[in-house]
Amino acid sequence: MGRRKAEHTIAARRRRTPYVAKLPREDPFKPEDAREVEAACRRVAAASEFMVLAGWREDSGYRVYHFTTWAKARAMQHWIDRSGIAHRPMPKLGLTAEEVAESKREALAWSLRTGAARPILDAYRQARHAGDAELTAFNAACEVAKAMGRPTGEVQVTVRTLLEWARAKRPSSPATGP
């Protein structure tokens, strides 16, 4: 007995929704912008089906919205053009340069203030001298930093900052790593 092909494959949905509206954007949206686009699609499509795909080949660089009728696709294209959604800023991803620098300053200050710098760097150096890979030595230093009381979310930044600081302070020392 053969297996029946699913009704909701992308190819089947594309056949059911042949009319498109294109949004010229590849970057992610802010959550509120994504909700606004989703609401516009639901409003335009009403009770019928719609589908959103990332464009490829000739549609590369677009988000392609598929609708069941030409009028719905045209209404969505009109909303895209009128709302200016394509030119809205993308969400902030990660920390700014100032926040990264502040995090490093705070990590270095903590390690020097508490006396944790030497044990953390010693753990890294001992692991490297024992023949461990850089990642294994880094993990050993992270374990020491965690044992010294550094919060879990800040351990890796602290160890990286200390290693950079040690390499900058003594660049010719073989104990600071490669």
PDB file of C-alpha atoms in Angstrom:
ATOM      1  CA  MET A   1       0.000   0.000   0.000  1.00  0.00           C
ATOM      2  CA  GLY A   2       1.458   3.338  -1.022  1.00  0.00           C
ATOM      3  CA  ARG A   3       1.830   6.279   1.260  1.00  0.00           C
ATOM      4  CA  ARG A   4      -0.319   9.313   0.545  1.00  0.00           C
ATOM      5  CA  LYS A   5       1.525  12.536  -0.093  1.00  0.00           C
ATOM      6  CA  ALA A   6       0.945  15.268   2.458  1.00  0.00           C
ATOM      7  CA  GLU A   7      -1.401  18.091   1.536  1.00  0.00           C
ATOM      8  CA  HIS A   8       0.633  20.763   3.291  1.00  0.00           C
ATOM      9  CA  THR A   9       3.953  20.561   1.489  1.00  0.00           C
ATOM     10  CA  ILE A  10       5.482  23.853   0.420  1.00  0.00           C
ATOM     11  CA  ALA A  11       4.962  22.985  -3.248  1.00  0.00           C
ATOM     12  CA  ALA A  12       1.269  22.271  -2.665  1.00  0.00           C
ATOM     13  CA  ARG A  13       0.850  25.462  -0.668  1.00  0.00           C
ATOM     14  CA  ARG A  14       2.585  27.460  -3.415  1.00  0.00           C
ATOM     15  CA  ARG A  15       0.137  26.061  -5.954  1.00  0.00           C
ATOM     16  CA  ARG A  16      -2.779  27.080  -3.718  1.00  0.00           C
ATOM     17  CA  THR A  17      -1.317  30.583  -3.134  1.00  0.00           C
ATOM     18  CA  PRO A  18       0.085  31.720  -6.500  1.00  0.00           C
ATOM     19  CA  TYR A  19      -0.094  35.514  -6.007  1.00  0.00           C
ATOM     20  CA  VAL A  20       2.804  37.235  -4.263  1.00  0.00           C
ATOM     21  CA  ALA A  21       3.759  40.420  -2.478  1.00  0.00           C
ATOM     22  CA  LYS A  22       7.469  41.082  -1.952  1.00  0.00           C
ATOM     23  CA  LEU A  23       9.135  42.777   0.997  1.00  0.00           C
ATOM     24  CA  PRO A  24      12.707  43.840   0.084  1.00  0.00           C
ATOM     25  CA  ARG A  25      14.458  42.781   3.288  1.00  0.00           C
ATOM     26  CA  GLU A  26      16.635  39.906   4.519  1.00  0.00           C
ATOM     27  CA  ASP A  27      17.460  41.236   7.982  1.00  0.00           C
ATOM     28  CA  PRO A  28      15.424  40.080  10.970  1.00  0.00           C
ATOM     29  CA  PHE A  29      12.623  42.243  12.321  1.00  0.00           C
ATOM     30  CA  LYS A  30      12.226  43.573  15.824  1.00  0.00           C
ATOM     31  CA  PRO A  31       9.566  41.519  17.650  1.00  0.00           C
ATOM     32  CA  GLU A  32       6.989  44.316  17.458  1.00  0.00           C
ATOM     33  CA  ASP A  33       7.625  44.746  13.708  1.00  0.00           C
ATOM     34  CA  ALA A  34       7.286  40.990  13.138  1.00  0.00           C
ATOM     35  CA  ARG A  35       3.969  41.036  15.004  1.00  0.00           C
ATOM     36  CA  GLU A  36       2.811  43.980  12.886  1.00  0.00           C
ATOM     37  CA  VAL A  37       3.646  42.176   9.620  1.00  0.00           C
ATOM     38  CA  GLU A  38       1.937  39.009  10.852  1.00  0.00           C
ATOM     39  CA  ALA A  39      -1.177  40.989  11.808  1.00  0.00           C
ATOM     40  CA  ALA A  40      -1.222  42.680   8.397  1.00  0.00           C
ATOM     41  CA  CYS A  41      -0.990  39.289   6.671  1.00  0.00           C
ATOM     42  CA  ARG A  42      -3.839  37.905   8.757  1.00  0.00           C
ATOM     43  CA  ARG A  43      -5.941  41.007   8.142  1.00  0.00           C
ATOM     44  CA  VAL A  44      -5.349  40.940   4.380  1.00  0.00           C
ATOM     45  CA  ALA A  45      -5.787  37.178   4.007  1.00  0.00           C
ATOM     46  CA  ALA A  46      -8.913  37.215   6.193  1.00  0.00           C
ATOM     47  CA  ALA A  47     -10.121  33.611   6.450  1.00  0.00           C
ATOM     48  CA  SER A  48      -8.039  32.302   3.556  1.00  0.00           C
ATOM     49  CA  GLU A  49      -4.549  30.890   3.454  1.00  0.00           C
ATOM     50  CA  PHE A  50      -1.254  32.763   3.159  1.00  0.00           C
ATOM     51  CA  MET A  51       2.377  31.723   3.324  1.00  0.00           C
ATOM     52  CA  VAL A  52       5.689  33.523   3.908  1.00  0.00           C
ATOM     53  CA  LEU A  53       8.950  32.310   2.376  1.00  0.00           C
ATOM     54  CA  ALA A  54      12.444  33.699   2.056  1.00  0.00           C
ATOM     55  CA  GLY A  55      13.097  34.571  -1.557  1.00  0.00           C
ATOM     56  CA  TRP A  56      15.687  32.759  -3.612  1.00  0.00           C
ATOM     57  CA  ARG A  57      17.024  32.990  -7.154  1.00  0.00           C
ATOM     58  CA  GLU A  58      15.225  35.951  -8.763  1.00  0.00           C
ATOM     59  CA  ASP A  59      13.521  36.761  -5.432  1.00  0.00           C
ATOM     60  CA  SER A  60      16.774  36.767  -3.480  1.00  0.00           C
ATOM     61  CA  GLY A  61      16.842  39.537  -0.893  1.00  0.00           C
ATOM     62  CA  TYR A  62      13.063  39.526  -0.449  1.00  0.00           C
ATOM     63  CA  ARG A  63      10.527  38.020   1.900  1.00  0.00           C
ATOM     64  CA  VAL A  64       7.820  36.657  -0.346  1.00  0.00           C
ATOM     65  CA  TYR A  65       4.216  36.622   0.903  1.00  0.00           C
ATOM     66  CA  HIS A  66       1.936  34.223  -1.000  1.00  0.00           C
ATOM     67  CA  PHE A  67      -1.841  34.783  -1.153  1.00  0.00           C
ATOM     68  CA  THR A  68      -4.795  33.049  -2.785  1.00  0.00           C
ATOM     69  CA  THR A  69      -6.014  36.039  -4.832  1.00  0.00           C
ATOM     70  CA  TRP A  70      -4.445  38.852  -6.779  1.00  0.00           C
ATOM     71  CA  ALA A  71      -6.392  41.454  -4.767  1.00  0.00           C
ATOM     72  CA  LYS A  72      -5.007  40.172  -1.460  1.00  0.00           C
ATOM     73  CA  ALA A  73      -1.437  40.149  -2.762  1.00  0.00           C
ATOM     74  CA  ARG A  74      -1.907  43.679  -4.111  1.00  0.00           C
ATOM     75  CA  ALA A  75      -3.357  44.860  -0.779  1.00  0.00           C
ATOM     76  CA  MET A  76      -0.373  43.402   1.076  1.00  0.00           C
ATOM     77  CA  GLN A  77       2.080  44.997  -1.373  1.00  0.00           C
ATOM     78  CA  HIS A  78       0.307  48.315  -0.864  1.00  0.00           C
ATOM     79  CA  TRP A  79       0.607  47.926   2.927  1.00  0.00           C
ATOM     80  CA  ILE A  80       4.329  47.054   2.624  1.00  0.00           C
ATOM     81  CA  ASP A  81       4.994  50.132   0.491  1.00  0.00           C
ATOM     82  CA  ARG A  82       2.856  52.465   2.632  1.00  0.00           C
ATOM     83  CA  SER A  83       4.059  51.285   6.067  1.00  0.00           C
ATOM     84  CA  GLY A  84       7.803  51.594   5.371  1.00  0.00           C
ATOM     85  CA  ILE A  85       8.386  48.289   7.162  1.00  0.00           C
ATOM     86  CA  ALA A  86      11.281  47.446   4.826  1.00  0.00           C
ATOM     87  CA  HIS A  87      13.338  50.396   6.073  1.00  0.00           C
ATOM     88  CA  ARG A  88      12.827  49.990   9.798  1.00  0.00           C
ATOM     89  CA  PRO A  89      15.965  49.257  11.806  1.00  0.00           C
ATOM     90  CA  MET A  90      16.829  45.689  12.652  1.00  0.00           C
ATOM     91  CA  PRO A  91      16.978  44.603  16.295  1.00  0.00           C
ATOM     92  CA  LYS A  92      20.103  45.072  18.315  1.00  0.00           C
ATOM     93  CA  LEU A  93      21.988  41.782  18.235  1.00  0.00           C
ATOM     94  CA  GLY A  94      24.610  41.319  20.916  1.00  0.00           C
ATOM     95  CA  LEU A  95      26.398  43.947  22.944  1.00  0.00           C
ATOM     96  CA  THR A  96      27.669  47.281  21.673  1.00  0.00           C
ATOM     97  CA  ALA A  97      31.407  47.984  21.656  1.00  0.00           C
ATOM     98  CA  GLU A  98      31.007  50.177  24.739  1.00  0.00           C
ATOM     99  CA  GLU A  99      29.151  47.417  26.608  1.00  0.00           C
ATOM    100  CA  VAL A 100      31.824  44.869  25.684  1.00  0.00           C
ATOM    101  CA  ALA A 101      34.592  47.223  26.855  1.00  0.00           C
ATOM    102  CA  GLU A 102      32.747  47.881  30.123  1.00  0.00           C
ATOM    103  CA  SER A 103      32.273  44.144  30.675  1.00  0.00           C
ATOM    104  CA  LYS A 104      35.999  43.561  30.139  1.00  0.00           C
ATOM    105  CA  ARG A 105      36.943  46.418  32.481  1.00  0.00           C
ATOM    106  CA  GLU A 106      34.635  45.040  35.153  1.00  0.00           C
ATOM    107  CA  ALA A 107      36.001  41.492  34.717  1.00  0.00           C
ATOM    108  CA  LEU A 108      39.603  42.661  35.004  1.00  0.00           C
ATOM    109  CA  ALA A 109      38.788  44.830  38.026  1.00  0.00           C
ATOM    110  CA  TRP A 110      37.027  41.904  39.743  1.00  0.00           C
ATOM    111  CA  SER A 111      39.904  39.498  39.129  1.00  0.00           C
ATOM    112  CA  LEU A 112      42.535  41.952  40.380  1.00  0.00           C
ATOM    113  CA  ARG A 113      40.436  43.094  43.365  1.00  0.00           C
ATOM    114  CA  THR A 114      39.678  39.549  44.573  1.00  0.00           C
ATOM    115  CA  GLY A 115      43.091  38.088  43.765  1.00  0.00           C
ATOM    116  CA  ALA A 116      41.557  35.605  41.326  1.00  0.00           C
ATOM    117  CA  ALA A 117      43.803  36.585  38.410  1.00  0.00           C
ATOM    118  CA  ARG A 118      46.784  34.476  39.464  1.00  0.00           C
ATOM    119  CA  PRO A 119      44.895  31.202  40.139  1.00  0.00           C
ATOM    120  CA  ILE A 120      42.916  31.518  36.899  1.00  0.00           C
ATOM    121  CA  LEU A 121      46.011  32.203  34.789  1.00  0.00           C
ATOM    122  CA  ASP A 122      47.960  29.480  36.618  1.00  0.00           C
ATOM    123  CA  ALA A 123      45.243  26.936  35.826  1.00  0.00           C
ATOM    124  CA  TYR A 124      45.431  27.897  32.139  1.00  0.00           C
ATOM    125  CA  ARG A 125      49.242  27.772  32.076  1.00  0.00           C
ATOM    126  CA  GLN A 126      49.414  24.434  33.907  1.00  0.00           C
ATOM    127  CA  ALA A 127      46.956  22.848  31.513  1.00  0.00           C
ATOM    128  CA  ARG A 128      48.858  24.179  28.476  1.00  0.00           C
ATOM    129  CA  HIS A 129      52.201  22.971  29.890  1.00  0.00           C
ATOM    130  CA  ALA A 130      50.652  19.561  30.540  1.00  0.00           C
ATOM    131  CA  GLY A 131      49.977  19.336  26.804  1.00  0.00           C
ATOM    132  CA  ASP A 132      46.273  20.087  26.850  1.00  0.00           C
ATOM    133  CA  ALA A 133      44.650  21.849  23.924  1.00  0.00           C
ATOM    134  CA  GLU A 134      43.800  25.524  24.203  1.00  0.00           C
ATOM    135  CA  LEU A 135      40.092  24.828  24.687  1.00  0.00           C
ATOM    136  CA  THR A 136      40.772  22.328  27.473  1.00  0.00           C
ATOM    137  CA  ALA A 137      43.065  24.816  29.201  1.00  0.00           C
ATOM    138  CA  PHE A 138      40.452  27.542  28.772  1.00  0.00           C
ATOM    139  CA  ASN A 139      37.819  25.278  30.341  1.00  0.00           C
ATOM    140  CA  ALA A 140      40.138  24.547  33.275  1.00  0.00           C
ATOM    141  CA  ALA A 141      40.593  28.286  33.828  1.00  0.00           C
ATOM    142  CA  CYS A 142      36.802  28.756  33.637  1.00  0.00           C
ATOM    143  CA  GLU A 143      36.308  26.125  36.334  1.00  0.00           C
ATOM    144  CA  VAL A 144      38.734  27.982  38.604  1.00  0.00           C
ATOM    145  CA  ALA A 145      36.967  31.291  37.946  1.00  0.00           C
ATOM    146  CA  LYS A 146      33.623  29.689  38.787  1.00  0.00           C
ATOM    147  CA  ALA A 147      35.086  28.199  41.978  1.00  0.00           C
ATOM    148  CA  MET A 148      36.421  31.654  42.917  1.00  0.00           C
ATOM    149  CA  GLY A 149      32.852  32.978  42.892  1.00  0.00           C
ATOM    150  CA  ARG A 150      32.450  34.509  39.457  1.00  0.00           C
ATOM    151  CA  PRO A 151      28.829  34.339  38.209  1.00  0.00           C
ATOM    152  CA  THR A 152      28.310  31.660  35.556  1.00  0.00           C
ATOM    153  CA  GLY A 153      27.300  34.114  32.825  1.00  0.00           C
ATOM    154  CA  GLU A 154      30.491  36.142  33.256  1.00  0.00           C
ATOM    155  CA  VAL A 155      33.064  33.356  33.609  1.00  0.00           C
ATOM    156  CA  GLN A 156      34.102  33.104  29.959  1.00  0.00           C
ATOM    157  CA  VAL A 157      34.397  36.870  29.505  1.00  0.00           C
ATOM    158  CA  THR A 158      36.536  37.044  32.640  1.00  0.00           C
ATOM    159  CA  VAL A 159      38.908  34.293  31.514  1.00  0.00           C
ATOM    160  CA  ARG A 160      39.216  35.702  27.971  1.00  0.00           C
ATOM    161  CA  THR A 161      39.911  39.160  29.372  1.00  0.00           C
ATOM    162  CA  LEU A 162      42.563  37.839  31.750  1.00  0.00           C
ATOM    163  CA  LEU A 163      44.258  35.882  28.964  1.00  0.00           C
ATOM    164  CA  GLU A 164      44.309  38.960  26.707  1.00  0.00           C
ATOM    165  CA  TRP A 165      45.629  41.055  29.584  1.00  0.00           C
ATOM    166  CA  ALA A 166      48.370  38.515  30.397  1.00  0.00           C
ATOM    167  CA  ARG A 167      49.424  38.256  26.743  1.00  0.00           C
ATOM    168  CA  ALA A 168      49.554  42.039  26.394  1.00  0.00           C
ATOM    169  CA  LYS A 169      51.498  42.395  29.639  1.00  0.00           C
ATOM    170  CA  ARG A 170      54.077  39.704  28.765  1.00  0.00           C
ATOM    171  CA  PRO A 171      53.896  38.991  25.022  1.00  0.00           C
ATOM    172  CA  SER A 172      57.174  37.030  24.921  1.00  0.00           C
ATOM    173  CA  SER A 173      56.319  34.692  27.781  1.00  0.00           C
ATOM    174  CA  PRO A 174      55.717  31.120  26.590  1.00  0.00           C
ATOM    175  CA  ALA A 175      53.523  30.517  29.644  1.00  0.00           C
ATOM    176  CA  THR A 176      50.792  32.826  28.359  1.00  0.00           C
ATOM    177  CA  GLY A 177      50.017  30.551  25.436  1.00  0.00           C
ATOM    178  CA  PRO A 178      50.432  30.748  21.674  1.00  0.00           C
TER     179      PRO A 178
END
